[in-house]
Amino acid sequence: MNQRRDKKKIASQQQQQQQQQQQQETLLKLKLKEKFGQNIFYIQPSNYSIEMKQFNFRNPTYGVTVEYKFLAKIQECSYLESSQLQFFMNLFRKAYSNVKLASATCYFFTDFVLTLQKPQESEQQPQIIKIDWKRPNVEVKSQEQNKIEDPLNQIIQKEISSQQNNQQKSNQDSLETKNLSLNNNDKSQLTQVQKQEKKQEINNNKVEQQPPQSQIIPNNSNNQLKQSLQEEQNQLDQNKKQDNNNIDIPKKNNLSSLKFQLTQQNQKNDQAKTDQFKKNSQQDSALQKQEINPTTNNIKQNKEKNQKQDVNLNQQKIDKALINENKVQDKIVQKQIDPIVQEKKKVPFEQVPVKQVQVETQIQQSQPEKKYHFQIINITQEVTPPQEIIQKSQLGQLMKQFAENNNLQVDQLMDQDYWFFPVNILQSHWISVLVQFNPKQIYYFDSFYEKIDPLIIKGIHSILEHYNVDPQNFQIKPIYIQQTNGYDCGIFLLLSLLYTLKNQEYKYNQRLVDKFRRKILYNLAVIGAQIDINKESFEYLIALE
């Protein structure tokens, strides 16, 4: 029973509260409609999530569209963005237009000071390390120790060794063929000489029987024939040596066939010579028989002349026959050697001379390895110079935009009493800086960190120097009214501007900030999106409960 009674009491209390809220809402709506007109659309903050989803208004005086997401940022205790802050700063300045205050945009300092922007991981500065060292001591290793086994070099060396062996074998074979040819030629020549000697002996025997005919053939004729034959044989041998040196001798497989052919040719030549010699001897015997008969001295003299002529002719015939035989033999050898030489030309390794291959192998050999010994003396790390932190080159254009945002000329900026600069640090925290010209003071507002960023103060000094104002004459006053959460820094920024415009002492706190977020900023946004708000209406909305 008691539980039922408690539930009834709680339900009755809730009904009473709802009735009171409805009465207050109706009274507030009536007040707002009486103040701003019947066309004003307004919903209580408690019911905005249901009835304000279609809300979308834009007042060109403040330059920002107010819609459902804009109001949700305020009611849901979120971090205020630059669009919401810019709307309220413009509204505050228009309400207190009698105060000479020029306010910069929320992007002014992020475009002016680069370090206030959010850093990107891909744009990290590279580290430069400088190392001082002494000159190296070089140690060259022997090539035998550091020899690199190259398969091409091995193949070339094998080919060179095989080529050298083939050359030695070919030289031996050439010597054998030369000896064979010389022996065959010597035999043919010796047979000729022996036959001539026999012929002379027969003639001498005949002369002994007939002494008057001894004057026909002189004794020195045999010696002259031998000398002439030897000279011709020497010349032929020299020619054959030269020809054999210029021609590559075939391999052993072809040597047996060449030897057999040479022996057959020599035998044929010997038979031909013997036949010619028999014919000549028969003619000589016939002439001698005719000469035996006694004749006159004139006939003898004519015969002697004819004999001398016959001897010379025979000698010339023999010479021609030997020359022709040598030519025929040379042609036969060349015909047999030419195809072998052409096959050799197709082989790339045999075509290259030995000296050239040796040079190429020397070039292909790896260079000797070197060892360098360094002694490090000093190591220093160099930091690359950063970009221009404060972009003074763009300051003129930024100050022009600063003046246009406040409907002023660039020269009129110095006529203002205050310069207000909202500063966003790394897109996570809002602070504000106020420059007051009379007296000369610089207020530094930070609701989270209790320290002054020297880079921001340096940026303010560079702005003053741009207008030929000495920043050393300004006194810096930090104001650290701390927030108790991590998202109300934007509202602390708005209160620093409001208290400056109202010329009040900076004594706001977290409780006032909560009130502004819960109700005041919501009302200002809803009403300000529909109509312009002057100073009287502004203070009226702030005072509403």
Coordinates of C-alpha atoms in Angstrom, one line a residue:
M1 CA 0.0 0.0 0.0
N2 CA 2.8 2.4 0.8
Q3 CA 4.5 1.7 -2.5
R4 CA 1.3 2.6 -4.3
R5 CA 1.0 5.8 -2.4
D6 CA 4.6 6.8 -3.3
K7 CA 4.1 6.1 -7.0
K8 CA 1.0 8.3 -7.0
K9 CA 2.8 11.1 -5.3
I10 CA 5.7 11.0 -7.9
A11 CA 3.2 11.0 -10.8
S12 CA 1.3 13.9 -9.4
Q13 CA 4.6 15.9 -8.9
Q14 CA 5.6 15.2 -12.6
Q15 CA 2.3 16.4 -13.8
Q16 CA 2.6 19.6 -11.8
Q17 CA 6.1 20.2 -13.2
Q18 CA 4.9 19.7 -16.8
Q19 CA 2.1 22.1 -16.2
Q20 CA 4.5 24.7 -14.8
Q21 CA 6.8 24.3 -17.8
Q22 CA 4.0 24.7 -20.2
Q23 CA 2.8 27.8 -18.4
Q24 CA 6.4 29.2 -18.5
E25 CA 6.8 28.3 -22.2
T26 CA 3.6 30.0 -23.0
L27 CA 4.6 33.0 -21.0
L28 CA 8.1 33.0 -22.8
K29 CA 6.5 32.7 -26.2
L30 CA 4.1 35.5 -25.4
K31 CA 7.0 37.7 -24.2
L32 CA 9.1 36.9 -27.3
K33 CA 6.1 37.5 -29.6
E34 CA 5.3 40.7 -27.9
K35 CA 9.0 41.8 -28.1
F36 CA 9.9 40.6 -31.6
G37 CA 6.5 40.1 -33.3
Q38 CA 4.0 37.4 -33.9
N39 CA 6.0 35.9 -36.8
I40 CA 8.8 34.7 -34.5
F41 CA 9.2 30.9 -34.5
Y42 CA 10.4 29.6 -31.1
I43 CA 10.6 26.2 -29.4
Q44 CA 11.8 25.6 -25.9
P45 CA 15.3 24.0 -25.6
S46 CA 13.9 20.9 -23.9
N47 CA 11.8 20.1 -27.0
Y48 CA 14.2 21.2 -29.8
S49 CA 15.2 17.6 -30.7
I50 CA 11.6 16.8 -31.8
E51 CA 10.2 20.1 -33.2
M52 CA 13.4 21.9 -34.5
K53 CA 14.6 19.3 -37.1
Q54 CA 13.1 21.4 -39.9
F55 CA 14.5 24.7 -38.5
N56 CA 16.7 26.4 -41.1
F57 CA 17.3 30.2 -41.1
R58 CA 20.0 32.5 -42.3
N59 CA 20.5 36.1 -41.3
P60 CA 22.8 37.9 -43.8
T61 CA 23.8 40.3 -41.0
Y62 CA 25.7 37.5 -39.2
G63 CA 26.6 35.5 -42.3
V64 CA 26.0 32.0 -40.9
T65 CA 23.0 29.6 -41.4
V66 CA 21.4 28.3 -38.2
E67 CA 19.8 24.9 -38.5
Y68 CA 19.3 21.7 -36.4
K69 CA 22.9 20.6 -36.3
F70 CA 24.0 24.1 -35.2
L71 CA 21.6 24.0 -32.2
A72 CA 22.6 20.4 -31.4
K73 CA 26.3 21.5 -31.0
I74 CA 25.1 23.9 -28.2
Q75 CA 22.7 21.6 -26.4
E76 CA 24.7 18.4 -26.5
C77 CA 27.8 19.9 -24.9
S78 CA 30.0 19.5 -28.0
Y79 CA 33.2 21.4 -29.1
L80 CA 32.1 24.6 -30.8
E81 CA 33.4 25.0 -34.4
S82 CA 34.4 28.1 -36.1
S83 CA 31.0 28.6 -37.8
Q84 CA 29.2 28.8 -34.4
L85 CA 31.8 31.1 -32.9
Q86 CA 31.8 33.4 -35.9
F87 CA 28.0 33.7 -35.7
F88 CA 28.0 34.7 -32.0
M89 CA 31.1 37.1 -32.4
N90 CA 29.3 38.9 -35.2
L91 CA 26.1 39.1 -33.1
F92 CA 27.9 40.5 -30.1
R93 CA 29.7 43.2 -32.2
K94 CA 26.5 44.3 -33.9
A95 CA 24.7 44.5 -30.5
Y96 CA 27.5 46.7 -29.1
S97 CA 28.3 48.6 -32.3
N98 CA 29.1 51.7 -30.3
V99 CA 32.4 50.0 -29.1
K100 CA 35.3 50.4 -31.5
L101 CA 36.4 46.8 -31.7
A102 CA 37.7 45.0 -34.8
S103 CA 37.4 41.3 -34.6
A104 CA 39.4 38.9 -36.8
T105 CA 38.1 35.7 -38.3
C106 CA 38.7 32.3 -36.7
Y107 CA 41.1 31.4 -39.5
F108 CA 43.3 34.5 -39.3
F109 CA 46.0 33.1 -37.0
T110 CA 46.1 29.6 -38.6
D111 CA 46.9 31.3 -42.0
F112 CA 49.4 33.6 -40.3
V113 CA 51.3 31.2 -38.0
L114 CA 52.0 27.8 -39.6
T115 CA 52.8 25.9 -36.4
L116 CA 49.2 26.4 -35.2
Q117 CA 48.0 24.2 -38.0
K118 CA 47.5 20.4 -37.4
P119 CA 50.8 18.6 -38.2
Q120 CA 50.8 15.9 -40.9
E121 CA 52.8 12.8 -40.4
S122 CA 53.9 12.6 -44.0
E123 CA 55.7 16.0 -43.8
Q124 CA 58.2 15.1 -41.2
Q125 CA 61.6 16.7 -41.6
P126 CA 64.4 14.3 -42.4
Q127 CA 67.3 14.0 -40.1
I128 CA 70.8 14.8 -41.4
I129 CA 73.8 13.3 -39.7
K130 CA 77.3 14.6 -40.5
I131 CA 80.3 12.2 -39.8
D132 CA 83.9 13.4 -39.8
W133 CA 86.5 10.7 -40.6
K134 CA 90.2 10.3 -41.5
R135 CA 91.7 9.2 -44.8
P136 CA 91.5 5.4 -45.4
N137 CA 94.5 3.0 -45.5
V138 CA 94.1 0.8 -48.5
E139 CA 95.1 -2.9 -48.4
V140 CA 95.2 -4.6 -51.7
K141 CA 94.8 -8.4 -51.6
S142 CA 96.6 -10.6 -54.1
Q143 CA 94.6 -11.8 -57.0
E144 CA 95.3 -15.4 -56.2
Q145 CA 93.5 -15.2 -52.9
N146 CA 90.6 -13.2 -54.2
K147 CA 90.3 -14.9 -57.6
I148 CA 86.7 -15.3 -58.7
E149 CA 86.0 -18.4 -60.8
D150 CA 84.2 -17.2 -63.8
P151 CA 82.8 -19.9 -66.1
L152 CA 83.5 -17.9 -69.2
N153 CA 87.2 -17.6 -68.3
Q154 CA 87.4 -21.4 -67.7
I155 CA 85.9 -22.1 -71.1
I156 CA 88.3 -19.7 -72.8
Q157 CA 91.3 -21.2 -71.1
K158 CA 90.2 -24.7 -72.1
E159 CA 89.8 -23.6 -75.7
I160 CA 93.3 -21.9 -75.6
S161 CA 95.0 -25.0 -74.3
S162 CA 93.2 -27.2 -76.9
Q163 CA 94.2 -24.8 -79.6
Q164 CA 97.8 -24.9 -78.6
N165 CA 97.8 -28.7 -78.6
N166 CA 96.2 -28.7 -82.0
Q167 CA 98.9 -26.3 -83.3
Q168 CA 101.7 -28.5 -81.9
K169 CA 100.2 -31.6 -83.5
S170 CA 99.6 -29.7 -86.8
N171 CA 103.3 -28.6 -86.8
Q172 CA 104.5 -32.1 -86.3
D173 CA 102.2 -33.3 -89.1
S174 CA 103.5 -30.6 -91.4
L175 CA 107.1 -31.6 -90.7
E176 CA 106.3 -35.2 -91.6
T177 CA 104.6 -34.2 -94.9
K178 CA 107.5 -31.9 -95.7
N179 CA 110.0 -34.7 -95.1
L180 CA 107.9 -37.0 -97.3
S181 CA 107.7 -34.5 -100.1
L182 CA 111.4 -33.8 -99.9
N183 CA 112.3 -37.5 -99.9
N184 CA 110.2 -38.1 -103.0
N185 CA 111.7 -35.1 -104.8
D186 CA 115.2 -36.2 -103.8
K187 CA 114.6 -39.7 -105.1
S188 CA 113.3 -38.4 -108.4
Q189 CA 116.3 -36.1 -108.7
L190 CA 118.7 -38.7 -107.7
T191 CA 117.3 -41.1 -110.3
Q192 CA 117.7 -38.4 -112.9
V193 CA 121.3 -37.8 -111.9
Q194 CA 122.1 -41.5 -111.8
K195 CA 120.6 -42.0 -115.2
Q196 CA 122.6 -39.1 -116.6
E197 CA 125.8 -40.5 -115.0
K198 CA 125.2 -43.8 -116.6
K199 CA 124.6 -42.1 -119.9
Q200 CA 127.9 -40.2 -119.6
E201 CA 129.7 -43.4 -118.7
I202 CA 128.4 -45.1 -121.8
N203 CA 129.4 -42.1 -123.9
N204 CA 132.9 -42.1 -122.3
N205 CA 133.4 -45.7 -123.0
K206 CA 132.5 -45.1 -126.6
V207 CA 134.8 -42.1 -126.7
E208 CA 137.7 -44.2 -125.5
Q209 CA 137.2 -46.6 -128.3
Q210 CA 137.0 -43.6 -130.7
P211 CA 139.4 -40.9 -129.5
P212 CA 138.5 -38.4 -132.1
Q213 CA 134.9 -38.0 -130.7
S214 CA 136.1 -36.9 -127.2
Q215 CA 135.8 -33.3 -128.2
I216 CA 132.0 -33.5 -128.7
I217 CA 131.0 -33.5 -124.9
P218 CA 133.3 -31.7 -122.5
N219 CA 134.2 -33.2 -119.1
N220 CA 132.7 -30.2 -117.2
S221 CA 129.2 -30.8 -118.5
N222 CA 128.3 -33.2 -115.7
N223 CA 129.4 -30.8 -112.9
Q224 CA 127.4 -28.0 -114.4
L225 CA 124.2 -30.1 -114.6
K226 CA 124.6 -31.2 -111.0
Q227 CA 125.0 -27.6 -109.8
S228 CA 122.1 -26.3 -111.8
L229 CA 119.8 -29.1 -110.5
Q230 CA 120.8 -28.4 -106.9
E231 CA 120.1 -24.7 -107.2
E232 CA 116.7 -25.3 -108.7
Q233 CA 115.9 -27.8 -106.0
N234 CA 116.9 -25.3 -103.3
Q235 CA 114.6 -22.7 -104.8
L236 CA 111.7 -25.1 -104.9
D237 CA 112.3 -26.1 -101.3
Q238 CA 112.2 -22.5 -100.2
N239 CA 109.0 -21.8 -102.1
K240 CA 107.4 -24.9 -100.6
K241 CA 108.4 -23.8 -97.1
Q242 CA 106.8 -20.4 -97.6
D243 CA 103.6 -22.0 -98.9
N244 CA 103.5 -24.5 -96.1
N245 CA 103.9 -21.8 -93.5
N246 CA 101.0 -19.8 -94.9
I247 CA 98.6 -22.8 -95.1
D248 CA 97.2 -24.5 -92.0
I249 CA 98.0 -28.2 -92.1
P250 CA 94.9 -30.4 -91.7
K251 CA 94.3 -32.7 -88.8
K252 CA 95.6 -36.2 -88.4
N253 CA 92.4 -37.7 -89.8
N254 CA 93.2 -36.2 -93.3
L255 CA 97.0 -36.7 -93.2
S256 CA 96.9 -40.4 -94.1
S257 CA 94.9 -39.7 -97.2
L258 CA 97.2 -36.8 -98.3
K259 CA 100.3 -39.0 -97.8
F260 CA 98.8 -41.8 -99.9
Q261 CA 97.9 -39.4 -102.7
L262 CA 101.4 -37.8 -102.7
T263 CA 103.1 -41.2 -103.0
Q264 CA 101.0 -42.2 -106.0
Q265 CA 101.7 -38.8 -107.7
N266 CA 105.4 -39.2 -107.2
Q267 CA 105.4 -42.7 -108.6
K268 CA 103.6 -41.5 -111.7
N269 CA 106.0 -38.5 -112.1
D270 CA 109.0 -40.9 -111.8
Q271 CA 107.6 -43.2 -114.6
A272 CA 107.0 -40.2 -116.9
K273 CA 110.6 -39.0 -116.3
T274 CA 112.1 -42.4 -117.0
D275 CA 110.1 -42.6 -120.3
Q276 CA 111.4 -39.2 -121.4
F277 CA 114.9 -40.1 -120.4
K278 CA 114.7 -43.3 -122.5
K279 CA 113.5 -41.4 -125.5
N280 CA 116.3 -38.9 -125.2
S281 CA 118.9 -41.6 -124.8
Q282 CA 117.7 -43.4 -127.9
Q283 CA 117.9 -40.2 -129.9
D284 CA 121.4 -39.6 -128.6
S285 CA 122.5 -43.2 -129.5
A286 CA 121.2 -42.8 -133.0
L287 CA 123.1 -39.5 -133.4
Q288 CA 126.3 -41.1 -132.1
K289 CA 126.1 -44.0 -134.5
Q290 CA 125.9 -41.6 -137.3
E291 CA 128.8 -39.6 -136.0
I292 CA 131.1 -42.7 -135.8
N293 CA 131.4 -42.9 -139.5
P294 CA 134.2 -40.7 -140.7
T295 CA 133.1 -37.5 -142.1
T296 CA 134.6 -34.2 -142.7
N297 CA 135.5 -31.6 -140.1
N298 CA 132.5 -29.4 -141.0
I299 CA 130.1 -32.2 -140.3
K300 CA 131.7 -32.7 -136.9
Q301 CA 131.5 -29.1 -135.9
N302 CA 127.8 -29.0 -136.9
K303 CA 127.1 -32.0 -134.8
E304 CA 128.9 -30.6 -131.8
K305 CA 126.7 -27.5 -132.0
N306 CA 123.6 -29.6 -132.3
Q307 CA 124.5 -31.7 -129.3
K308 CA 125.1 -28.6 -127.2
Q309 CA 121.7 -27.2 -128.2
D310 CA 120.1 -30.6 -127.5
V311 CA 121.6 -30.6 -124.0
N312 CA 120.3 -27.1 -123.3
L313 CA 116.8 -28.1 -124.6
N314 CA 116.7 -31.2 -122.4
Q315 CA 117.8 -29.2 -119.4
Q316 CA 115.0 -26.6 -120.1
K317 CA 112.4 -29.4 -120.5
I318 CA 113.4 -31.0 -117.2
D319 CA 113.1 -27.6 -115.4
K320 CA 109.7 -27.0 -116.9
A321 CA 108.5 -30.5 -116.0
L322 CA 109.6 -30.0 -112.4
I323 CA 107.9 -26.6 -112.1
N324 CA 104.6 -28.0 -113.5
E325 CA 104.7 -30.9 -111.2
N326 CA 105.1 -28.7 -108.2
K327 CA 102.2 -26.5 -109.2
V328 CA 100.0 -29.5 -109.7
Q329 CA 100.9 -30.8 -106.3
D330 CA 100.2 -27.4 -104.7
K331 CA 96.8 -27.2 -106.3
I332 CA 95.8 -30.6 -105.1
V333 CA 96.9 -29.8 -101.5
Q334 CA 95.0 -26.5 -101.5
K335 CA 91.8 -28.2 -102.7
Q336 CA 92.0 -30.6 -99.8
I337 CA 92.9 -28.0 -97.2
D338 CA 90.3 -25.2 -98.2
P339 CA 87.2 -27.0 -96.7
I340 CA 89.0 -27.7 -93.5
V341 CA 90.1 -24.0 -93.2
Q342 CA 86.5 -22.9 -93.7
E343 CA 85.3 -25.2 -91.0
K344 CA 87.9 -23.7 -88.7
K345 CA 86.6 -20.2 -89.4
K346 CA 83.1 -21.2 -88.2
V347 CA 84.5 -22.0 -84.8
P348 CA 84.7 -18.7 -82.8
F349 CA 87.5 -19.7 -80.4
E350 CA 89.9 -20.9 -83.1
Q351 CA 89.5 -17.7 -85.1
V352 CA 90.7 -15.5 -82.2
P353 CA 94.4 -15.3 -81.9
V354 CA 96.0 -16.5 -78.6
K355 CA 97.3 -13.1 -77.7
Q356 CA 93.9 -11.4 -78.2
V357 CA 92.2 -14.1 -76.0
Q358 CA 94.7 -13.6 -73.3
V359 CA 94.1 -9.9 -73.3
E360 CA 90.3 -10.4 -73.0
T361 CA 90.7 -12.8 -70.2
Q362 CA 92.9 -10.3 -68.3
I363 CA 90.2 -7.6 -68.8
Q364 CA 87.4 -10.0 -67.6
Q365 CA 89.3 -10.8 -64.4
S366 CA 87.8 -9.1 -61.4
Q367 CA 89.6 -6.2 -59.9
P368 CA 91.4 -6.7 -56.6
E369 CA 89.3 -6.1 -53.6
K370 CA 90.2 -3.1 -51.4
K371 CA 89.7 -2.8 -47.6
Y372 CA 89.1 0.7 -46.2
H373 CA 89.7 1.4 -42.6
F374 CA 87.8 4.5 -41.4
Q375 CA 88.4 6.3 -38.1
I376 CA 85.3 8.3 -37.1
I377 CA 86.3 11.5 -35.3
N378 CA 83.0 13.3 -34.8
I379 CA 79.2 12.8 -35.4
T380 CA 76.9 15.8 -35.6
Q381 CA 73.2 15.9 -36.4
E382 CA 72.0 18.8 -38.6
V383 CA 68.5 20.0 -38.4
T384 CA 67.1 21.4 -41.7
P385 CA 65.9 25.0 -41.3
P386 CA 62.1 25.1 -40.8
Q387 CA 59.8 27.0 -43.1
E388 CA 59.0 30.6 -42.2
I389 CA 56.9 30.1 -39.1
I390 CA 55.3 33.6 -39.2
Q391 CA 54.4 34.4 -42.8
K392 CA 55.1 38.1 -42.8
S393 CA 54.9 38.2 -46.6
Q394 CA 51.2 37.5 -46.4
L395 CA 50.5 39.9 -43.5
G396 CA 49.4 42.8 -45.8
Q397 CA 46.7 40.7 -47.5
L398 CA 45.5 39.3 -44.1
M399 CA 45.2 42.7 -42.6
K400 CA 43.2 43.8 -45.7
Q401 CA 40.7 40.9 -45.0
F402 CA 40.7 41.8 -41.3
A403 CA 39.5 45.4 -42.2
E404 CA 36.9 44.3 -44.7
N405 CA 35.4 41.8 -42.2
N406 CA 34.7 44.8 -39.9
N407 CA 33.5 47.1 -42.8
L408 CA 36.6 49.3 -42.4
Q409 CA 39.5 50.5 -44.5
V410 CA 43.0 49.3 -43.8
D411 CA 44.0 52.8 -42.5
Q412 CA 41.0 52.9 -40.1
L413 CA 42.2 49.9 -38.2
M414 CA 44.5 52.1 -36.1
D415 CA 41.5 54.2 -35.1
Q416 CA 39.9 51.2 -33.2
D417 CA 40.2 50.8 -29.4
Y418 CA 40.5 47.0 -29.5
W419 CA 41.7 44.2 -31.8
F420 CA 40.3 40.8 -31.0
F421 CA 41.9 37.7 -32.3
P422 CA 40.4 34.2 -31.8
V423 CA 43.2 31.5 -32.0
N424 CA 42.7 27.8 -32.7
I425 CA 45.6 25.7 -31.5
L426 CA 46.0 22.4 -33.5
Q427 CA 42.2 22.3 -34.2
S428 CA 41.6 21.1 -30.6
H429 CA 41.6 24.2 -28.3
W430 CA 40.4 27.8 -28.5
I431 CA 42.1 30.8 -26.9
S432 CA 41.8 34.5 -27.5
V433 CA 44.1 37.6 -27.6
L434 CA 42.9 41.2 -27.1
V435 CA 45.0 44.2 -28.1
Q436 CA 44.0 47.4 -26.2
F437 CA 45.5 50.6 -27.5
N438 CA 44.5 52.9 -24.6
P439 CA 46.0 51.9 -22.3
K440 CA 48.5 49.8 -24.3
Q441 CA 47.9 46.2 -23.1
I442 CA 47.7 42.7 -24.6
Y443 CA 45.3 40.3 -22.9
Y444 CA 46.0 36.7 -23.3
F445 CA 42.9 34.4 -22.4
D446 CA 43.4 30.7 -22.0
S447 CA 40.9 28.6 -20.1
F448 CA 42.9 25.3 -20.1
Y449 CA 46.7 26.0 -20.1
E450 CA 48.2 28.4 -17.6
K451 CA 51.0 29.6 -19.9
I452 CA 51.6 32.0 -22.7
D453 CA 52.6 30.7 -26.1
P454 CA 55.6 32.9 -27.2
L455 CA 54.9 32.3 -30.9
I456 CA 51.5 33.8 -30.6
I457 CA 52.9 36.9 -28.8
K458 CA 55.5 37.1 -31.5
G459 CA 52.8 37.1 -34.2
I460 CA 51.0 39.9 -32.3
H461 CA 54.2 41.9 -32.2
S462 CA 54.8 41.4 -35.9
I463 CA 51.3 42.8 -36.6
L464 CA 52.0 45.9 -34.5
E465 CA 55.4 46.4 -36.3
H466 CA 53.6 46.2 -39.6
Y467 CA 51.8 49.4 -38.6
N468 CA 55.0 51.0 -37.2
V469 CA 53.9 50.5 -33.6
D470 CA 56.5 49.5 -31.0
P471 CA 55.3 46.3 -29.3
Q472 CA 57.6 46.8 -26.4
N473 CA 55.3 49.6 -25.1
F474 CA 52.5 47.1 -24.6
Q475 CA 52.0 45.2 -21.3
I476 CA 51.0 41.5 -21.5
K477 CA 48.3 40.5 -19.1
P478 CA 47.4 36.7 -19.0
I479 CA 43.9 35.7 -17.7
Y480 CA 43.5 32.0 -16.8
I481 CA 39.9 31.4 -15.9
Q482 CA 39.8 27.6 -15.9
Q483 CA 37.2 25.4 -17.4
T484 CA 36.2 22.1 -15.7
N485 CA 35.6 20.1 -18.8
G486 CA 37.2 19.5 -22.2
Y487 CA 34.7 21.2 -24.5
D488 CA 33.7 24.6 -23.1
C489 CA 36.8 26.5 -24.4
G490 CA 34.7 28.1 -27.2
I491 CA 32.2 29.6 -24.7
F492 CA 35.0 31.0 -22.5
L493 CA 36.3 32.7 -25.7
L494 CA 32.8 34.3 -26.3
L495 CA 32.6 35.5 -22.7
S496 CA 36.0 37.2 -23.0
L497 CA 34.7 39.1 -26.0
L498 CA 31.4 40.0 -24.3
Y499 CA 33.0 41.3 -21.1
T500 CA 35.3 43.4 -23.2
L501 CA 32.4 44.9 -25.1
K502 CA 30.5 45.5 -21.9
N503 CA 33.6 47.0 -20.3
Q504 CA 33.3 44.7 -17.3
E505 CA 35.9 43.1 -15.2
Y506 CA 36.7 39.5 -16.3
K507 CA 35.0 37.6 -13.5
Y508 CA 33.0 34.9 -15.3
N509 CA 33.2 31.2 -14.3
Q510 CA 32.1 27.7 -15.2
R511 CA 28.6 28.2 -13.7
L512 CA 27.9 31.2 -16.0
V513 CA 29.3 29.2 -18.9
D514 CA 26.8 26.4 -18.2
K515 CA 23.9 28.8 -18.2
F516 CA 25.0 30.3 -21.5
R517 CA 25.3 26.9 -23.1
R518 CA 22.0 25.6 -21.8
K519 CA 19.8 28.6 -22.6
I520 CA 21.3 31.9 -23.5
L521 CA 23.2 30.9 -26.6
Y522 CA 20.2 28.8 -27.8
N523 CA 17.8 31.7 -27.6
L524 CA 20.3 34.1 -29.3
A525 CA 20.8 31.6 -32.1
V526 CA 17.1 31.0 -32.7
I527 CA 16.1 34.7 -32.5
G528 CA 19.2 36.0 -34.2
A529 CA 18.7 33.7 -37.2
Q530 CA 15.4 35.4 -37.9
I531 CA 15.9 39.1 -37.0
D532 CA 18.7 41.5 -36.1
I533 CA 19.3 41.9 -32.4
N534 CA 20.3 45.3 -31.0
K535 CA 21.8 46.0 -27.6
E536 CA 18.4 46.2 -25.8
S537 CA 17.0 43.0 -27.2
F538 CA 20.4 41.3 -26.6
E539 CA 20.4 42.2 -22.9
Y540 CA 16.7 41.2 -22.7
L541 CA 17.5 37.7 -24.0
I542 CA 20.4 37.3 -21.6
A543 CA 18.2 38.3 -18.6
L544 CA 15.4 35.9 -19.4
E545 CA 14.9 33.1 -17.0

